[in-house]
PDB file of C-alpha atoms in Angstrom:
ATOM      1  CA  UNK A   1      11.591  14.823  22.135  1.00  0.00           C
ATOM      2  CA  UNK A   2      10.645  15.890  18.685  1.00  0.00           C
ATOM      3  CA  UNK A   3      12.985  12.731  17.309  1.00  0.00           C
ATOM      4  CA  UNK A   4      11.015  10.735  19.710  1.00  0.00           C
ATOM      5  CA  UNK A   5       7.572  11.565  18.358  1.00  0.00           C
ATOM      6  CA  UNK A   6       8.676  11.171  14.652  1.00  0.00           C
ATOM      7  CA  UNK A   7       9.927   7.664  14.980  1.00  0.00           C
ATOM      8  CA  UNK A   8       6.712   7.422  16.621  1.00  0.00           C
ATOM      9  CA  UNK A   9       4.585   8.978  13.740  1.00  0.00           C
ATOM     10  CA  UNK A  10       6.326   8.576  10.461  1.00  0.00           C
ATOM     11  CA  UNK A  11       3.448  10.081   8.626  1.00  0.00           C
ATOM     12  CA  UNK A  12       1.595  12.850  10.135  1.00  0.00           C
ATOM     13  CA  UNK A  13      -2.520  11.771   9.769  1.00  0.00           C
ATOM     14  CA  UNK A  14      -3.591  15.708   9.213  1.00  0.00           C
ATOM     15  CA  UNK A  15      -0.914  16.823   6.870  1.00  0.00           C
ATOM     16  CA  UNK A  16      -1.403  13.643   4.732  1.00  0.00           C
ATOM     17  CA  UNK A  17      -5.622  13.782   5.220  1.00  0.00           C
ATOM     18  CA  UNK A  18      -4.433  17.306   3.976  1.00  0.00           C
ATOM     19  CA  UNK A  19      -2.720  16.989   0.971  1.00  0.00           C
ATOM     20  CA  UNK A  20      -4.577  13.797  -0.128  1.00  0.00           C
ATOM     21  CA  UNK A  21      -7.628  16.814   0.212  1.00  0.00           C
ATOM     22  CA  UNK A  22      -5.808  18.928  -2.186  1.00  0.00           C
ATOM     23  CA  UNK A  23      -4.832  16.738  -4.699  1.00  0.00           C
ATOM     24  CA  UNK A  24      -8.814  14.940  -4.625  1.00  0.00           C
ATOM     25  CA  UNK A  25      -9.744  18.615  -5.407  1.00  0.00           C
ATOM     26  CA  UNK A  26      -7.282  19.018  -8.094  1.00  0.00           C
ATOM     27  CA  UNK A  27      -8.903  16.152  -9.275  1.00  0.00           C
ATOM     28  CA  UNK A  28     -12.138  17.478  -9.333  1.00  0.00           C
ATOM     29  CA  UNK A  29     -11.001  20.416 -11.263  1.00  0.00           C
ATOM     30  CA  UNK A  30      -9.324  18.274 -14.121  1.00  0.00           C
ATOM     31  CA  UNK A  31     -12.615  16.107 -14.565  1.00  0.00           C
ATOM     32  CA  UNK A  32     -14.717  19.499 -15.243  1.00  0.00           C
ATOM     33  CA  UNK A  33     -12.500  21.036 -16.962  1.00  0.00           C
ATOM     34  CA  UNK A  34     -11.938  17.987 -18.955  1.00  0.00           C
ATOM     35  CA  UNK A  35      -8.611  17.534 -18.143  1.00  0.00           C
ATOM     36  CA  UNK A  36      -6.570  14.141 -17.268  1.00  0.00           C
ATOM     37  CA  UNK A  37      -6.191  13.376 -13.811  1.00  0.00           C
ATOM     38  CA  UNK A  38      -3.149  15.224 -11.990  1.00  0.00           C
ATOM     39  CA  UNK A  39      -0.342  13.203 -10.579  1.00  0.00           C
ATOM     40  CA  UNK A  40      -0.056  13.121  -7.088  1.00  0.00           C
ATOM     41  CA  UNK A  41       2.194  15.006  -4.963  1.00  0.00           C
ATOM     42  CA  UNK A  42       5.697  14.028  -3.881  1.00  0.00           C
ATOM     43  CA  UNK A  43       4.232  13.985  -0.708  1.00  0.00           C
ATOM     44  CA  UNK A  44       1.669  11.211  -0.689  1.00  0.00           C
ATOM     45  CA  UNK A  45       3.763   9.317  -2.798  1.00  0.00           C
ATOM     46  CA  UNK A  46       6.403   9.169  -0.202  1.00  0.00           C
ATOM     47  CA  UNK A  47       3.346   8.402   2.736  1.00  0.00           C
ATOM     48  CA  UNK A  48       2.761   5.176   0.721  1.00  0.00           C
ATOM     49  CA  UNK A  49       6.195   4.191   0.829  1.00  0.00           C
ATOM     50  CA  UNK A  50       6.259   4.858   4.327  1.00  0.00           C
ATOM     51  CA  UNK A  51       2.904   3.207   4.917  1.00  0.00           C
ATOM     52  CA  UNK A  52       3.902   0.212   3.074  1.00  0.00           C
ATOM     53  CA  UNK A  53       7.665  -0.197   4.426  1.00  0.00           C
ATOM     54  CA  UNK A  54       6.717  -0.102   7.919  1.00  0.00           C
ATOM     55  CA  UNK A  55       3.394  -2.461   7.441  1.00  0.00           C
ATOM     56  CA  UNK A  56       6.234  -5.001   6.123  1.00  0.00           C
ATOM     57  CA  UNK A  57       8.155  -4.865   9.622  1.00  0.00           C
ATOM     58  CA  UNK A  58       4.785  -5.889  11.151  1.00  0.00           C
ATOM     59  CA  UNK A  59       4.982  -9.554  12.641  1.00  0.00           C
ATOM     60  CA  UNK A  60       2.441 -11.026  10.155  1.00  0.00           C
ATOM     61  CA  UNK A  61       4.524  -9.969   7.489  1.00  0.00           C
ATOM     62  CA  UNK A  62       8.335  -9.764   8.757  1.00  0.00           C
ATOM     63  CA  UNK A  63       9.889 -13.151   8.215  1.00  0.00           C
ATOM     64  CA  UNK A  64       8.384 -13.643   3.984  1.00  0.00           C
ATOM     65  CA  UNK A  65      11.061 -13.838   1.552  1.00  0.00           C
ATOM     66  CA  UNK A  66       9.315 -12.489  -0.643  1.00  0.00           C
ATOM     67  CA  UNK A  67       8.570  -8.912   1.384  1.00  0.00           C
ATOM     68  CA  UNK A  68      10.040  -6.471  -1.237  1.00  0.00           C
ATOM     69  CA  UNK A  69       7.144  -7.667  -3.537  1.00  0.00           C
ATOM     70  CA  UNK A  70       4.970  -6.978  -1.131  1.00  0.00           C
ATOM     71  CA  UNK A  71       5.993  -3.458  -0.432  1.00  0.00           C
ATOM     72  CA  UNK A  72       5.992  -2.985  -3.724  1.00  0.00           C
ATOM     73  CA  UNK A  73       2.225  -4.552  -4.749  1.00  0.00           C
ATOM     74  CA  UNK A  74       1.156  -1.834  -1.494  1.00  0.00           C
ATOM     75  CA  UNK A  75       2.513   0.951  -3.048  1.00  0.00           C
ATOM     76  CA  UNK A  76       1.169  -0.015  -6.248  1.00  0.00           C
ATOM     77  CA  UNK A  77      -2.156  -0.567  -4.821  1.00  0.00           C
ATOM     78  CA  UNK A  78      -2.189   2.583  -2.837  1.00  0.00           C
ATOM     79  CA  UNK A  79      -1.609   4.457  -6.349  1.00  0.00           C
ATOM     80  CA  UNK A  80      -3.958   2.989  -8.243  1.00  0.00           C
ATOM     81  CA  UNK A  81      -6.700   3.171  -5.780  1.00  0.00           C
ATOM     82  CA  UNK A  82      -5.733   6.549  -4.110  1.00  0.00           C
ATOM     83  CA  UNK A  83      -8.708   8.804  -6.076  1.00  0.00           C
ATOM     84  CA  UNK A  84     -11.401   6.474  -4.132  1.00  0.00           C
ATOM     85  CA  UNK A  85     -10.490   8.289  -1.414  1.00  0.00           C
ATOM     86  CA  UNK A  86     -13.218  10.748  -0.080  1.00  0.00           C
ATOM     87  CA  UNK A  87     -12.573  13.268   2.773  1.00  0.00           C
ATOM     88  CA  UNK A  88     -16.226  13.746   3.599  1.00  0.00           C
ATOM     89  CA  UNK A  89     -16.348   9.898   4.448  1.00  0.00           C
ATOM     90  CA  UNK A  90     -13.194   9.831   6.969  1.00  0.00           C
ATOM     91  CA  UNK A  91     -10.791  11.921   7.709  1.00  0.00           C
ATOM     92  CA  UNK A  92      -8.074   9.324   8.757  1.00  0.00           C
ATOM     93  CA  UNK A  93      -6.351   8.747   5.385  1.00  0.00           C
ATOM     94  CA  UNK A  94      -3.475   6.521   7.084  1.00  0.00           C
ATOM     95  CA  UNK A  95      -5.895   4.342   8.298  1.00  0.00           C
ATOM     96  CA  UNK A  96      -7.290   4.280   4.789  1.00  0.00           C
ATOM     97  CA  UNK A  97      -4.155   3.307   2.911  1.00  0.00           C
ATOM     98  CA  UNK A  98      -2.933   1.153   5.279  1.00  0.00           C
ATOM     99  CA  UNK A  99      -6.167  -0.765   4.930  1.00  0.00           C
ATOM    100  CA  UNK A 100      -5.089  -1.151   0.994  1.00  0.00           C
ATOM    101  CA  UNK A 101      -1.641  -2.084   1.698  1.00  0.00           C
ATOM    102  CA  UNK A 102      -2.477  -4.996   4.530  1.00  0.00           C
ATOM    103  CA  UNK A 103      -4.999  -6.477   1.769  1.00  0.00           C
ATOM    104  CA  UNK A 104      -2.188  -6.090  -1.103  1.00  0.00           C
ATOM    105  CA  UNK A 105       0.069  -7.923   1.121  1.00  0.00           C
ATOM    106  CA  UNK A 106      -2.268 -10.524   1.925  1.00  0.00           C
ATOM    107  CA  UNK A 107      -3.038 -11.072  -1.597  1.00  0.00           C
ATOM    108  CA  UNK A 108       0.694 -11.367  -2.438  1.00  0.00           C
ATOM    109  CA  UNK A 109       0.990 -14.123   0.453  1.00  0.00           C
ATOM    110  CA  UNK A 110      -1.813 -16.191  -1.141  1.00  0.00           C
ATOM    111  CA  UNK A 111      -0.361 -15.743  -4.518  1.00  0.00           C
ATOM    112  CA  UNK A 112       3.239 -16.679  -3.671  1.00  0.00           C
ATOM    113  CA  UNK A 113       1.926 -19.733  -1.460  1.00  0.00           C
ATOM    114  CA  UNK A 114      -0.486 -20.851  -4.600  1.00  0.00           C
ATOM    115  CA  UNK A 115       3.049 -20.526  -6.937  1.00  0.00           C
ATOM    116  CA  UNK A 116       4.731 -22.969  -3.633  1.00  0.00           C
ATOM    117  CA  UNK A 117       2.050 -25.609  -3.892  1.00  0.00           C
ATOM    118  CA  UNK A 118       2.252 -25.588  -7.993  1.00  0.00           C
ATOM    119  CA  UNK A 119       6.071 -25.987  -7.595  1.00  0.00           C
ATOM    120  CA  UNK A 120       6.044 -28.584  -4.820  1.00  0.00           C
ATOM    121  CA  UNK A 121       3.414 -30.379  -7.236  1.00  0.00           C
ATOM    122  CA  UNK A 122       5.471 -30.076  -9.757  1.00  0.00           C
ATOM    123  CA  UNK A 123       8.847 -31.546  -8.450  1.00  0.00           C
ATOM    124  CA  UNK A 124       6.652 -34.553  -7.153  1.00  0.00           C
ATOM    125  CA  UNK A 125       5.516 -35.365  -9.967  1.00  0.00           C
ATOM    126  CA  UNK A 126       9.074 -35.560 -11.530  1.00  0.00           C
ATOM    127  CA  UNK A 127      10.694 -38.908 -11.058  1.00  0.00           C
ATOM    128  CA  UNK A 128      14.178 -38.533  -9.922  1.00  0.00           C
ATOM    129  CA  UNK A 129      14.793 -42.080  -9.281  1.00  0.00           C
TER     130      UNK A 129
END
């Protein structure tokens, strides 16, 4: 059963909302003490990767060539926006980052469909007569 409800739940809302809480007051800390901002944990860097990977076997996003980029501009997104997180607002920090990796994704389609239509322009214009 417990197999069951992991494959179900491959990241666990409350312990994620949890540590993302620790690590935002971490944060906190470092900017009043003056400090640079503390990595985060092992943890919530291994959420995104989950997050992202699974948002990539989604049917919007299953059948792109181009999916590992994807993955990879989520997680990279989910990083670099990841201290705009605040608890107080939500407490549902899967919803959150998903949010951030569907968008990253969607940005990646539009950028690798703007790089088809250059290309496609681009062998048109050759003349291979």
């Amino acid at each position: 059963m417990s197999d069951k409800t992991n494959a179900a739940h491959y990241v666990d809302n409350k312990e994620f909302f949890a540590a993302m809480c620790v690590w935002k007051q971490q944060m906190i800390e470092a900017e009043v003490a003056g400090n640079p901002r503390p990595q985060c944990s092992r943890y919530i860097g291994e959420c995104f990767v989950k997050i992202c990977n699974h948002l990539a076997y989604k049917a919007n996003f299953v059948n792109y060539s181009y999916r590992d980029e994807m993955v990879l501009d989520g997680i990279e997104q989910c990083l670099r926006y990841s201290h705009n997180f605040n608890p107080e607002k939500s407490k549902n920090a899967f919803s959150y980052f998903t949010q951030i990796a569907y968008y990253a994704f969607v940005r990646r389609i539009k950028k690798e469909s703007r790089q088809e239509i250059t290309k496609i322009n681009y062998l048109s214009s050759i003349d291979l007569h």
